[in-house]
PDB file of C-alpha atoms in Angstrom:
ATOM      1  CA  MET A 165      61.202 224.251  17.169  1.00 68.00           C
ATOM      2  CA  ASP A 166      64.331 223.991  15.631  1.00 76.00           C
ATOM      3  CA  TRP A 167      64.937 227.532  15.790  1.00 79.00           C
ATOM      4  CA  LEU A 168      64.984 227.328  19.464  1.00 84.00           C
ATOM      5  CA  THR A 169      67.274 223.958  20.133  1.00 83.00           C
ATOM      6  CA  ALA A 170      69.888 224.092  16.905  1.00 84.00           C
ATOM      7  CA  PRO A 171      71.788 226.713  18.705  1.00 86.00           C
ATOM      8  CA  PHE A 172      72.410 224.365  22.262  1.00 88.00           C
ATOM      9  CA  GLU A 173      73.091 221.567  20.087  1.00 88.00           C
ATOM     10  CA  VAL A 174      76.614 223.223  19.420  1.00 90.00           C
ATOM     11  CA  THR A 175      79.229 222.551  22.243  1.00 91.00           C
ATOM     12  CA  PHE A 176      80.848 226.187  23.080  1.00 90.00           C
ATOM     13  CA  VAL A 177      76.828 227.001  23.029  1.00 91.00           C
ATOM     14  CA  GLN A 178      75.927 224.622  25.519  1.00 93.00           C
ATOM     15  CA  ARG A 179      78.992 225.325  27.661  1.00 92.00           C
ATOM     16  CA  ALA A 180      78.387 229.491  27.338  1.00 91.00           C
ATOM     17  CA  LEU A 181      74.880 228.803  28.900  1.00 93.00           C
ATOM     18  CA  TRP A 182      75.938 226.730  32.443  1.00 93.00           C
ATOM     19  CA  GLY A 183      78.389 229.241  32.282  1.00 91.00           C
ATOM     20  CA  GLY A 184      75.486 232.120  32.526  1.00 91.00           C
ATOM     21  CA  ILE A 185      73.481 229.723  34.512  1.00 94.00           C
ATOM     22  CA  LEU A 186      76.197 229.650  37.379  1.00 93.00           C
ATOM     23  CA  VAL A 187      76.738 233.665  36.714  1.00 92.00           C
ATOM     24  CA  SER A 188      73.270 234.578  37.004  1.00 93.00           C
ATOM     25  CA  ALA A 189      72.924 232.229  40.614  1.00 95.00           C
ATOM     26  CA  ILE A 190      76.276 233.832  42.049  1.00 94.00           C
ATOM     27  CA  CYS A 191      75.074 237.252  41.399  1.00 93.00           C
ATOM     28  CA  ALA A 192      71.365 236.336  42.536  1.00 95.00           C
ATOM     29  CA  LEU A 193      73.508 235.882  46.167  1.00 94.00           C
ATOM     30  CA  ALA A 194      75.253 238.842  45.978  1.00 93.00           C
ATOM     31  CA  GLY A 195      73.698 240.966  43.594  1.00 92.00           C
ATOM     32  CA  THR A 196      70.602 241.329  45.541  1.00 94.00           C
ATOM     33  CA  TRP A 197      72.336 242.670  48.708  1.00 93.00           C
ATOM     34  CA  VAL A 198      73.296 245.103  46.238  1.00 90.00           C
ATOM     35  CA  VAL A 199      70.033 246.288  45.483  1.00 91.00           C
ATOM     36  CA  LEU A 200      68.800 246.200  48.833  1.00 90.00           C
ATOM     37  CA  ARG A 201      71.786 247.769  49.919  1.00 87.00           C
ATOM     38  CA  GLY A 202      72.015 250.794  47.134  1.00 84.00           C
ATOM     39  CA  MET A 203      75.437 249.695  46.021  1.00 82.00           C
ATOM     40  CA  ALA A 204      75.422 249.933  42.525  1.00 81.00           C
ATOM     41  CA  PHE A 205      78.074 252.372  42.778  1.00 81.00           C
ATOM     42  CA  LEU A 206      80.388 250.232  44.373  1.00 82.00           C
ATOM     43  CA  GLY A 207      79.801 247.217  42.083  1.00 83.00           C
ATOM     44  CA  ASP A 208      80.120 249.363  39.232  1.00 79.00           C
ATOM     45  CA  ALA A 209      83.568 251.298  40.881  1.00 83.00           C
ATOM     46  CA  MET A 210      84.547 247.060  42.057  1.00 83.00           C
ATOM     47  CA  SER A 211      84.110 245.813  38.435  1.00 81.00           C
ATOM     48  CA  HIS A 212      86.372 248.499  36.541  1.00 78.00           C
ATOM     49  CA  GLY A 213      88.759 248.592  39.513  1.00 83.00           C
ATOM     50  CA  LEU A 214      89.796 245.103  38.522  1.00 82.00           C
ATOM     51  CA  LEU A 215      91.751 246.293  35.400  1.00 80.00           C
ATOM     52  CA  PRO A 216      95.099 246.427  37.179  1.00 86.00           C
ATOM     53  CA  GLY A 217      95.142 242.986  38.052  1.00 84.00           C
ATOM     54  CA  VAL A 218      93.781 241.703  34.992  1.00 80.00           C
ATOM     55  CA  ALA A 219      96.180 244.111  32.694  1.00 78.00           C
ATOM     56  CA  LEU A 220      99.416 243.005  34.792  1.00 83.00           C
ATOM     57  CA  SER A 221      98.474 238.987  34.023  1.00 80.00           C
ATOM     58  CA  ALA A 222      98.050 240.055  30.875  1.00 73.00           C
ATOM     59  CA  LEU A 223     101.164 241.464  30.475  1.00 76.00           C
ATOM     60  CA  PHE A 224     103.017 238.785  32.295  1.00 78.00           C
ATOM     61  CA  GLY A 225     101.326 236.389  30.428  1.00 74.00           C
ATOM     62  CA  GLY A 226      99.772 234.637  33.741  1.00 74.00           C
ATOM     63  CA  ASN A 227      96.323 233.545  34.663  1.00 74.00           C
ATOM     64  CA  LEU A 228      93.830 236.349  34.564  1.00 74.00           C
ATOM     65  CA  LEU A 229      91.792 235.003  37.013  1.00 76.00           C
ATOM     66  CA  VAL A 230      94.057 235.699  39.964  1.00 83.00           C
ATOM     67  CA  GLY A 231      94.690 239.218  38.593  1.00 83.00           C
ATOM     68  CA  ALA A 232      90.893 239.436  39.038  1.00 83.00           C
ATOM     69  CA  VAL A 233      90.913 238.355  42.877  1.00 84.00           C
ATOM     70  CA  ALA A 234      94.422 240.114  44.174  1.00 87.00           C
ATOM     71  CA  SER A 235      92.361 243.325  42.080  1.00 87.00           C
ATOM     72  CA  ALA A 236      89.552 242.543  43.894  1.00 84.00           C
ATOM     73  CA  VAL A 237      90.987 242.204  47.671  1.00 87.00           C
ATOM     74  CA  VAL A 238      92.932 245.173  46.775  1.00 88.00           C
ATOM     75  CA  MET A 239      89.374 246.914  46.174  1.00 85.00           C
ATOM     76  CA  THR A 240      87.555 245.467  49.119  1.00 83.00           C
ATOM     77  CA  ALA A 241      90.088 246.403  51.492  1.00 85.00           C
ATOM     78  CA  GLY A 242      90.330 250.338  50.086  1.00 84.00           C
ATOM     79  CA  VAL A 243      86.685 249.887  50.039  1.00 80.00           C
ATOM     80  CA  THR A 244      86.366 249.407  54.199  1.00 78.00           C
ATOM     81  CA  ALA A 245      89.764 251.412  55.158  1.00 81.00           C
ATOM     82  CA  LEU A 246      87.948 254.304  53.580  1.00 76.00           C
ATOM     83  CA  GLY A 247      84.908 253.619  54.998  1.00 70.00           C
ATOM     84  CA  ARG A 248      86.358 253.825  58.622  1.00 73.00           C
ATOM     85  CA  THR A 249      87.643 257.044  58.160  1.00 73.00           C
ATOM     86  CA  PRO A 250      85.395 259.656  59.341  1.00 71.00           C
ATOM     87  CA  ARG A 251      86.283 263.329  57.032  1.00 72.00           C
ATOM     88  CA  ILE A 252      86.261 260.905  53.628  1.00 72.00           C
ATOM     89  CA  SER A 253      82.783 259.652  52.450  1.00 74.00           C
ATOM     90  CA  GLN A 254      81.607 256.795  51.257  1.00 72.00           C
ATOM     91  CA  ASP A 255      81.066 257.788  47.664  1.00 76.00           C
ATOM     92  CA  THR A 256      83.716 259.667  47.736  1.00 80.00           C
ATOM     93  CA  GLY A 257      86.195 257.059  49.086  1.00 79.00           C
ATOM     94  CA  ILE A 258      84.458 254.559  46.331  1.00 81.00           C
ATOM     95  CA  GLY A 259      84.597 257.307  43.658  1.00 84.00           C
ATOM     96  CA  LEU A 260      88.596 257.686  44.383  1.00 83.00           C
ATOM     97  CA  LEU A 261      89.836 254.079  44.249  1.00 85.00           C
ATOM     98  CA  PHE A 262      87.299 254.081  40.903  1.00 81.00           C
ATOM     99  CA  VAL A 263      89.281 256.420  39.371  1.00 85.00           C
ATOM    100  CA  GLY A 264      92.546 255.184  40.330  1.00 88.00           C
ATOM    101  CA  MET A 265      92.505 251.869  40.201  1.00 85.00           C
ATOM    102  CA  LEU A 266      90.965 252.212  36.170  1.00 80.00           C
ATOM    103  CA  SER A 267      93.313 254.957  35.867  1.00 85.00           C
ATOM    104  CA  LEU A 268      96.067 252.581  36.640  1.00 86.00           C
ATOM    105  CA  GLY A 269      94.703 249.636  34.935  1.00 79.00           C
ATOM    106  CA  VAL A 270      94.747 251.331  31.488  1.00 77.00           C
ATOM    107  CA  ILE A 271      98.496 252.725  31.793  1.00 82.00           C
ATOM    108  CA  ILE A 272      99.507 249.405  32.332  1.00 78.00           C
ATOM    109  CA  VAL A 273      97.291 248.317  29.851  1.00 72.00           C
ATOM    110  CA  SER A 274      98.891 250.242  27.353  1.00 73.00           C
ATOM    111  CA  ARG A 275     102.304 249.504  28.070  1.00 70.00           C
ATOM    112  CA  SER A 276     101.202 246.355  26.364  1.00 65.00           C
ATOM    113  CA  GLN A 277     101.250 245.539  22.368  1.00 59.00           C
ATOM    114  CA  SER A 278      98.149 243.824  22.350  1.00 55.00           C
ATOM    115  CA  PHE A 279      96.463 246.694  24.054  1.00 52.00           C
ATOM    116  CA  ALA A 280      93.338 246.814  22.048  1.00 50.00           C
ATOM    117  CA  VAL A 281      92.244 242.541  22.177  1.00 48.00           C
ATOM    118  CA  ASP A 282      92.798 242.872  25.790  1.00 54.00           C
ATOM    119  CA  LEU A 283      91.275 245.848  26.637  1.00 61.00           C
ATOM    120  CA  THR A 284      87.911 244.621  25.146  1.00 65.00           C
ATOM    121  CA  GLY A 285      88.067 241.536  26.314  1.00 65.00           C
ATOM    122  CA  PHE A 286      88.224 242.887  29.699  1.00 65.00           C
ATOM    123  CA  LEU A 287      85.425 245.025  29.193  1.00 67.00           C
ATOM    124  CA  PHE A 288      83.156 242.986  27.109  1.00 70.00           C
ATOM    125  CA  GLY A 289      84.133 239.459  28.117  1.00 74.00           C
ATOM    126  CA  ASP A 290      83.577 236.657  25.713  1.00 78.00           C
ATOM    127  CA  VAL A 291      80.715 234.372  26.898  1.00 83.00           C
ATOM    128  CA  LEU A 292      81.094 231.992  24.049  1.00 83.00           C
ATOM    129  CA  ALA A 293      84.756 231.027  25.053  1.00 83.00           C
ATOM    130  CA  VAL A 294      83.721 229.789  28.181  1.00 86.00           C
ATOM    131  CA  ARG A 295      85.928 226.410  28.896  1.00 85.00           C
ATOM    132  CA  GLU A 296      85.401 223.399  31.205  1.00 88.00           C
ATOM    133  CA  GLN A 297      87.660 224.281  33.447  1.00 87.00           C
ATOM    134  CA  ASP A 298      85.836 227.670  33.627  1.00 85.00           C
ATOM    135  CA  LEU A 299      82.735 226.350  34.576  1.00 89.00           C
ATOM    136  CA  PHE A 300      84.189 224.014  37.162  1.00 90.00           C
ATOM    137  CA  LEU A 301      85.935 227.348  39.027  1.00 87.00           C
ATOM    138  CA  LEU A 302      82.315 228.583  38.672  1.00 90.00           C
ATOM    139  CA  GLY A 303      81.034 225.931  40.324  1.00 92.00           C
ATOM    140  CA  VAL A 304      83.695 226.539  43.267  1.00 92.00           C
ATOM    141  CA  ALA A 305      83.076 229.771  42.957  1.00 90.00           C
ATOM    142  CA  LEU A 306      78.605 229.203  43.403  1.00 94.00           C
ATOM    143  CA  LEU A 307      79.697 227.041  46.625  1.00 95.00           C
ATOM    144  CA  VAL A 308      81.697 229.503  47.888  1.00 94.00           C
ATOM    145  CA  ALA A 309      78.836 232.317  47.525  1.00 94.00           C
ATOM    146  CA  LEU A 310      76.124 229.894  48.695  1.00 95.00           C
ATOM    147  CA  GLY A 311      78.269 229.160  52.126  1.00 95.00           C
ATOM    148  CA  VAL A 312      79.112 233.175  53.006  1.00 94.00           C
ATOM    149  CA  SER A 313      75.449 233.853  52.127  1.00 93.00           C
ATOM    150  CA  VAL A 314      73.989 231.472  54.723  1.00 93.00           C
ATOM    151  CA  LEU A 315      76.582 231.803  57.441  1.00 91.00           C
ATOM    152  CA  GLY A 316      76.051 235.542  57.078  1.00 88.00           C
ATOM    153  CA  HIS A 317      72.385 235.816  55.851  1.00 89.00           C
ATOM    154  CA  ARG A 318      71.166 237.328  59.501  1.00 85.00           C
ATOM    155  CA  ALA A 319      74.121 239.635  59.599  1.00 85.00           C
ATOM    156  CA  PHE A 320      73.492 240.878  56.628  1.00 89.00           C
ATOM    157  CA  LEU A 321      69.840 241.328  57.102  1.00 86.00           C
ATOM    158  CA  ALA A 322      70.803 243.343  60.345  1.00 82.00           C
ATOM    159  CA  LEU A 323      73.196 245.492  58.431  1.00 81.00           C
ATOM    160  CA  THR A 324      70.812 245.766  55.120  1.00 82.00           C
ATOM    161  CA  PHE A 325      67.735 246.918  57.532  1.00 78.00           C
ATOM    162  CA  ASP A 326      68.492 248.150  60.778  1.00 73.00           C
ATOM    163  CA  PRO A 327      72.819 248.250  61.259  1.00 69.00           C
ATOM    164  CA  ARG A 328      71.911 249.450  64.818  1.00 72.00           C
ATOM    165  CA  LYS A 329      70.402 247.063  66.173  1.00 69.00           C
ATOM    166  CA  ALA A 330      73.129 245.033  64.227  1.00 65.00           C
ATOM    167  CA  ARG A 331      75.722 246.370  66.733  1.00 69.00           C
ATOM    168  CA  THR A 332      73.059 245.754  69.325  1.00 72.00           C
ATOM    169  CA  LEU A 333      72.775 242.003  68.710  1.00 66.00           C
ATOM    170  CA  GLY A 334      76.507 241.519  68.392  1.00 67.00           C
ATOM    171  CA  LEU A 335      76.934 241.060  64.957  1.00 68.00           C
ATOM    172  CA  ARG A 336      79.842 243.185  64.159  1.00 76.00           C
ATOM    173  CA  PRO A 337      78.551 245.360  61.553  1.00 75.00           C
ATOM    174  CA  ARG A 338      81.659 246.045  60.188  1.00 78.00           C
ATOM    175  CA  LEU A 339      82.630 242.991  59.833  1.00 83.00           C
ATOM    176  CA  ALA A 340      80.032 241.974  57.795  1.00 83.00           C
ATOM    177  CA  HIS A 341      79.895 245.124  55.773  1.00 82.00           C
ATOM    178  CA  ALA A 342      83.774 243.738  54.796  1.00 84.00           C
ATOM    179  CA  VAL A 343      82.356 240.187  54.182  1.00 88.00           C
ATOM    180  CA  LEU A 344      79.516 241.682  52.118  1.00 89.00           C
ATOM    181  CA  LEU A 345      82.109 243.669  49.930  1.00 87.00           C
ATOM    182  CA  ALA A 346      83.892 240.286  49.089  1.00 88.00           C
ATOM    183  CA  LEU A 347      80.787 238.544  48.337  1.00 90.00           C
ATOM    184  CA  LEU A 348      80.463 241.459  45.693  1.00 89.00           C
ATOM    185  CA  GLY A 349      83.945 240.908  44.869  1.00 87.00           C
ATOM    186  CA  LEU A 350      83.407 237.035  44.134  1.00 88.00           C
ATOM    187  CA  ALA A 351      80.408 237.938  42.266  1.00 89.00           C
ATOM    188  CA  ILE A 352      82.577 240.243  39.723  1.00 87.00           C
ATOM    189  CA  VAL A 353      85.464 238.406  39.502  1.00 85.00           C
ATOM    190  CA  ALA A 354      83.187 235.126  38.458  1.00 82.00           C
ATOM    191  CA  SER A 355      81.329 236.873  35.652  1.00 80.00           C
ATOM    192  CA  PHE A 356      83.950 239.219  34.224  1.00 77.00           C
ATOM    193  CA  HIS A 357      85.186 236.637  32.073  1.00 72.00           C
ATOM    194  CA  ILE A 358      81.802 235.366  30.650  1.00 73.00           C
ATOM    195  CA  VAL A 359      80.287 239.260  29.958  1.00 72.00           C
ATOM    196  CA  GLY A 360      82.816 241.782  30.992  1.00 75.00           C
ATOM    197  CA  THR A 361      83.130 244.969  33.182  1.00 72.00           C
ATOM    198  CA  LEU A 362      81.046 247.139  31.463  1.00 66.00           C
ATOM    199  CA  LEU A 363      77.727 244.631  31.482  1.00 71.00           C
ATOM    200  CA  VAL A 364      78.810 242.271  34.734  1.00 80.00           C
ATOM    201  CA  LEU A 365      75.953 244.886  36.709  1.00 80.00           C
ATOM    202  CA  GLY A 366      73.680 244.081  33.728  1.00 84.00           C
ATOM    203  CA  LEU A 367      73.122 240.623  35.854  1.00 88.00           C
ATOM    204  CA  LEU A 368      74.387 241.700  39.238  1.00 90.00           C
ATOM    205  CA  ILE A 369      71.557 244.647  39.655  1.00 91.00           C
ATOM    206  CA  ALA A 370      69.092 244.207  36.592  1.00 93.00           C
ATOM    207  CA  PRO A 371      67.566 240.518  37.984  1.00 95.00           C
ATOM    208  CA  PRO A 372      67.746 241.208  41.605  1.00 94.00           C
ATOM    209  CA  ALA A 373      66.224 244.225  40.438  1.00 94.00           C
ATOM    210  CA  ALA A 374      63.456 243.280  38.451  1.00 95.00           C
ATOM    211  CA  ALA A 375      61.978 240.453  40.829  1.00 94.00           C
ATOM    212  CA  LEU A 376      61.864 243.076  43.621  1.00 93.00           C
ATOM    213  CA  PRO A 377      58.391 244.010  42.990  1.00 91.00           C
ATOM    214  CA  TRP A 378      57.298 240.857  42.850  1.00 93.00           C
ATOM    215  CA  ALA A 379      58.993 238.749  46.134  1.00 90.00           C
ATOM    216  CA  HIS A 380      57.954 239.045  49.725  1.00 88.00           C
ATOM    217  CA  SER A 381      61.329 237.913  51.264  1.00 90.00           C
ATOM    218  CA  VAL A 382      65.130 238.594  51.015  1.00 92.00           C
ATOM    219  CA  ARG A 383      65.316 234.648  50.257  1.00 92.00           C
ATOM    220  CA  GLY A 384      62.655 235.215  47.395  1.00 94.00           C
ATOM    221  CA  VAL A 385      64.129 237.767  45.851  1.00 95.00           C
ATOM    222  CA  MET A 386      67.487 235.796  45.210  1.00 96.00           C
ATOM    223  CA  LEU A 387      65.647 232.568  43.682  1.00 96.00           C
ATOM    224  CA  LEU A 388      63.732 235.044  41.428  1.00 96.00           C
ATOM    225  CA  ALA A 389      66.630 236.874  40.590  1.00 96.00           C
ATOM    226  CA  ALA A 390      68.025 233.724  39.706  1.00 96.00           C
ATOM    227  CA  LEU A 391      65.536 232.867  37.326  1.00 96.00           C
ATOM    228  CA  VAL A 392      65.539 236.453  35.321  1.00 96.00           C
ATOM    229  CA  GLY A 393      69.351 235.982  34.894  1.00 94.00           C
ATOM    230  CA  ILE A 394      68.788 232.364  33.835  1.00 95.00           C
ATOM    231  CA  THR A 395      66.061 233.112  31.635  1.00 96.00           C
ATOM    232  CA  ALA A 396      68.438 236.205  30.030  1.00 94.00           C
ATOM    233  CA  THR A 397      71.215 233.438  29.718  1.00 93.00           C
ATOM    234  CA  PHE A 398      68.820 231.581  27.597  1.00 94.00           C
ATOM    235  CA  GLY A 399      67.029 234.190  25.283  1.00 95.00           C
ATOM    236  CA  GLY A 400      70.348 236.239  24.916  1.00 93.00           C
ATOM    237  CA  LEU A 401      72.554 233.586  23.652  1.00 93.00           C
ATOM    238  CA  LEU A 402      69.207 232.150  21.264  1.00 94.00           C
ATOM    239  CA  MET A 403      69.059 235.913  19.934  1.00 94.00           C
ATOM    240  CA  SER A 404      72.336 236.112  19.694  1.00 92.00           C
ATOM    241  CA  TRP A 405      72.734 233.042  17.591  1.00 92.00           C
ATOM    242  CA  HIS A 406      70.340 233.810  15.016  1.00 91.00           C
ATOM    243  CA  LEU A 407      70.678 237.769  14.832  1.00 92.00           C
ATOM    244  CA  SER A 408      74.680 237.590  14.957  1.00 90.00           C
ATOM    245  CA  THR A 409      74.996 239.945  18.026  1.00 89.00           C
ATOM    246  CA  ALA A 410      77.629 239.871  20.650  1.00 85.00           C
ATOM    247  CA  ALA A 411      76.458 237.346  23.139  1.00 87.00           C
ATOM    248  CA  GLY A 412      77.662 238.958  26.418  1.00 85.00           C
ATOM    249  CA  ALA A 413      76.086 242.086  25.228  1.00 85.00           C
ATOM    250  CA  THR A 414      72.888 240.828  24.250  1.00 90.00           C
ATOM    251  CA  VAL A 415      72.284 238.518  27.158  1.00 90.00           C
ATOM    252  CA  ALA A 416      73.391 241.738  29.402  1.00 88.00           C
ATOM    253  CA  ALA A 417      70.546 243.729  27.352  1.00 91.00           C
ATOM    254  CA  LEU A 418      68.085 241.160  27.854  1.00 94.00           C
ATOM    255  CA  ALA A 419      68.656 241.651  31.597  1.00 93.00           C
ATOM    256  CA  VAL A 420      68.206 245.412  32.099  1.00 93.00           C
ATOM    257  CA  SER A 421      65.196 244.591  29.568  1.00 94.00           C
ATOM    258  CA  LEU A 422      63.487 241.781  31.691  1.00 95.00           C
ATOM    259  CA  PHE A 423      63.816 244.715  34.657  1.00 94.00           C
ATOM    260  CA  PHE A 424      61.863 247.047  32.845  1.00 95.00           C
ATOM    261  CA  LEU A 425      59.190 244.665  31.955  1.00 95.00           C
ATOM    262  CA  SER A 426      58.759 243.731  35.321  1.00 94.00           C
ATOM    263  CA  HIS A 427      58.367 246.756  36.813  1.00 90.00           C
ATOM    264  CA  LEU A 428      55.648 247.924  34.212  1.00 92.00           C
ATOM    265  CA  ALA A 429      54.099 244.965  34.659  1.00 92.00           C
ATOM    266  CA  SER A 430      54.170 245.516  38.753  1.00 88.00           C
ATOM    267  CA  GLY A 431      52.887 249.038  37.982  1.00 85.00           C
ATOM    268  CA  LEU A 432      49.945 247.715  35.942  1.00 85.00           C
ATOM    269  CA  ARG A 433      49.467 244.847  38.761  1.00 80.00           C
ATOM    270  CA  HIS A 434      49.226 247.831  41.645  1.00 78.00           C
ATOM    271  CA  ARG A 435      47.005 249.640  39.491  1.00 80.00           C
ATOM    272  CA  ARG A 436      44.194 247.807  39.348  1.00 76.00           C
ATOM    273  CA  THR A 437      44.689 246.193  43.191  1.00 70.00           C
ATOM    274  CA  SER A 438      44.300 247.747  46.528  1.00 57.00           C
ATOM    275  CA  PRO A 439      47.406 250.684  47.762  1.00 55.00           C
ATOM    276  CA  ALA A 440      50.641 249.724  46.485  1.00 49.00           C
ATOM    277  CA  SER A 441      52.855 247.793  49.643  1.00 50.00           C
ATOM    278  CA  SER A 442      56.512 247.931  50.046  1.00 52.00           C
ATOM    279  CA  ALA A 443      58.626 247.276  47.431  1.00 56.00           C
ATOM    280  CA  LEU A 444      61.001 246.507  49.946  1.00 62.00           C
ATOM    281  CA  PRO A 445      60.782 242.554  50.778  1.00 70.00           C
ATOM    282  CA  LYS A 446      60.383 241.436  54.352  1.00 64.00           C
ATOM    283  CA  ALA A 447      63.536 240.483  56.718  1.00 64.00           C
ATOM    284  CA  ASP A 448      63.368 236.831  56.834  1.00 65.00           C
TER     285      ASP A 448
END
């Protein structure tokens, strides 16, 4: 069994595993709502919208995490503001912000002499470079995400399954939507250093989507999504070690593979049983 344990005897792989576990938990909390509300395009736009802040931080030698947070705040505010403009559809507003922020980021990064290195690190991350302070920040981010998820659970449920009822119950759907965007931004900011912005959707969307056919409640989706993400992290790091492949990309690819396997198994299960039940979990 040395092939299974040997990689995780190395310190930096251990840190990568813990970082992946924390990111998987954060992405499960936010990604479940992304999947249930059909917000994948928004998640993609927000992940790429981090580039200007990260680029400015790299250009001036600042903290990349601070730059990512600043860009996430701008994206969240922009999406919220454009969502209140009746003449512009939400997809149009998100698309414009996506292109605008990404273009601005590339312009800023192109002014740097380390263009290729900075952009590659931003797009693909480096899970094997996780430091102890990164683990601490991820732990704090997980606690914040958990707190937001618990406090906003009722409002998020109403917003997802019956927005009009959310208004009648006085749950302030616009505020709930803004908080949900902030939760999504937190997950993306916490994850981009691990797997990069191009791959962050792998952990944000694939695990909840894989859990959806097997869970009977929103909390069940979150729990199963976290387990799928952790499995993808462990298996991805193991495969990366033995196959000499990029660790972050391998983790993301395995997460997507688990999604397809999950839905294949779900389809076979439904063929053998009575008429299929709804794919959406119950509101709880």
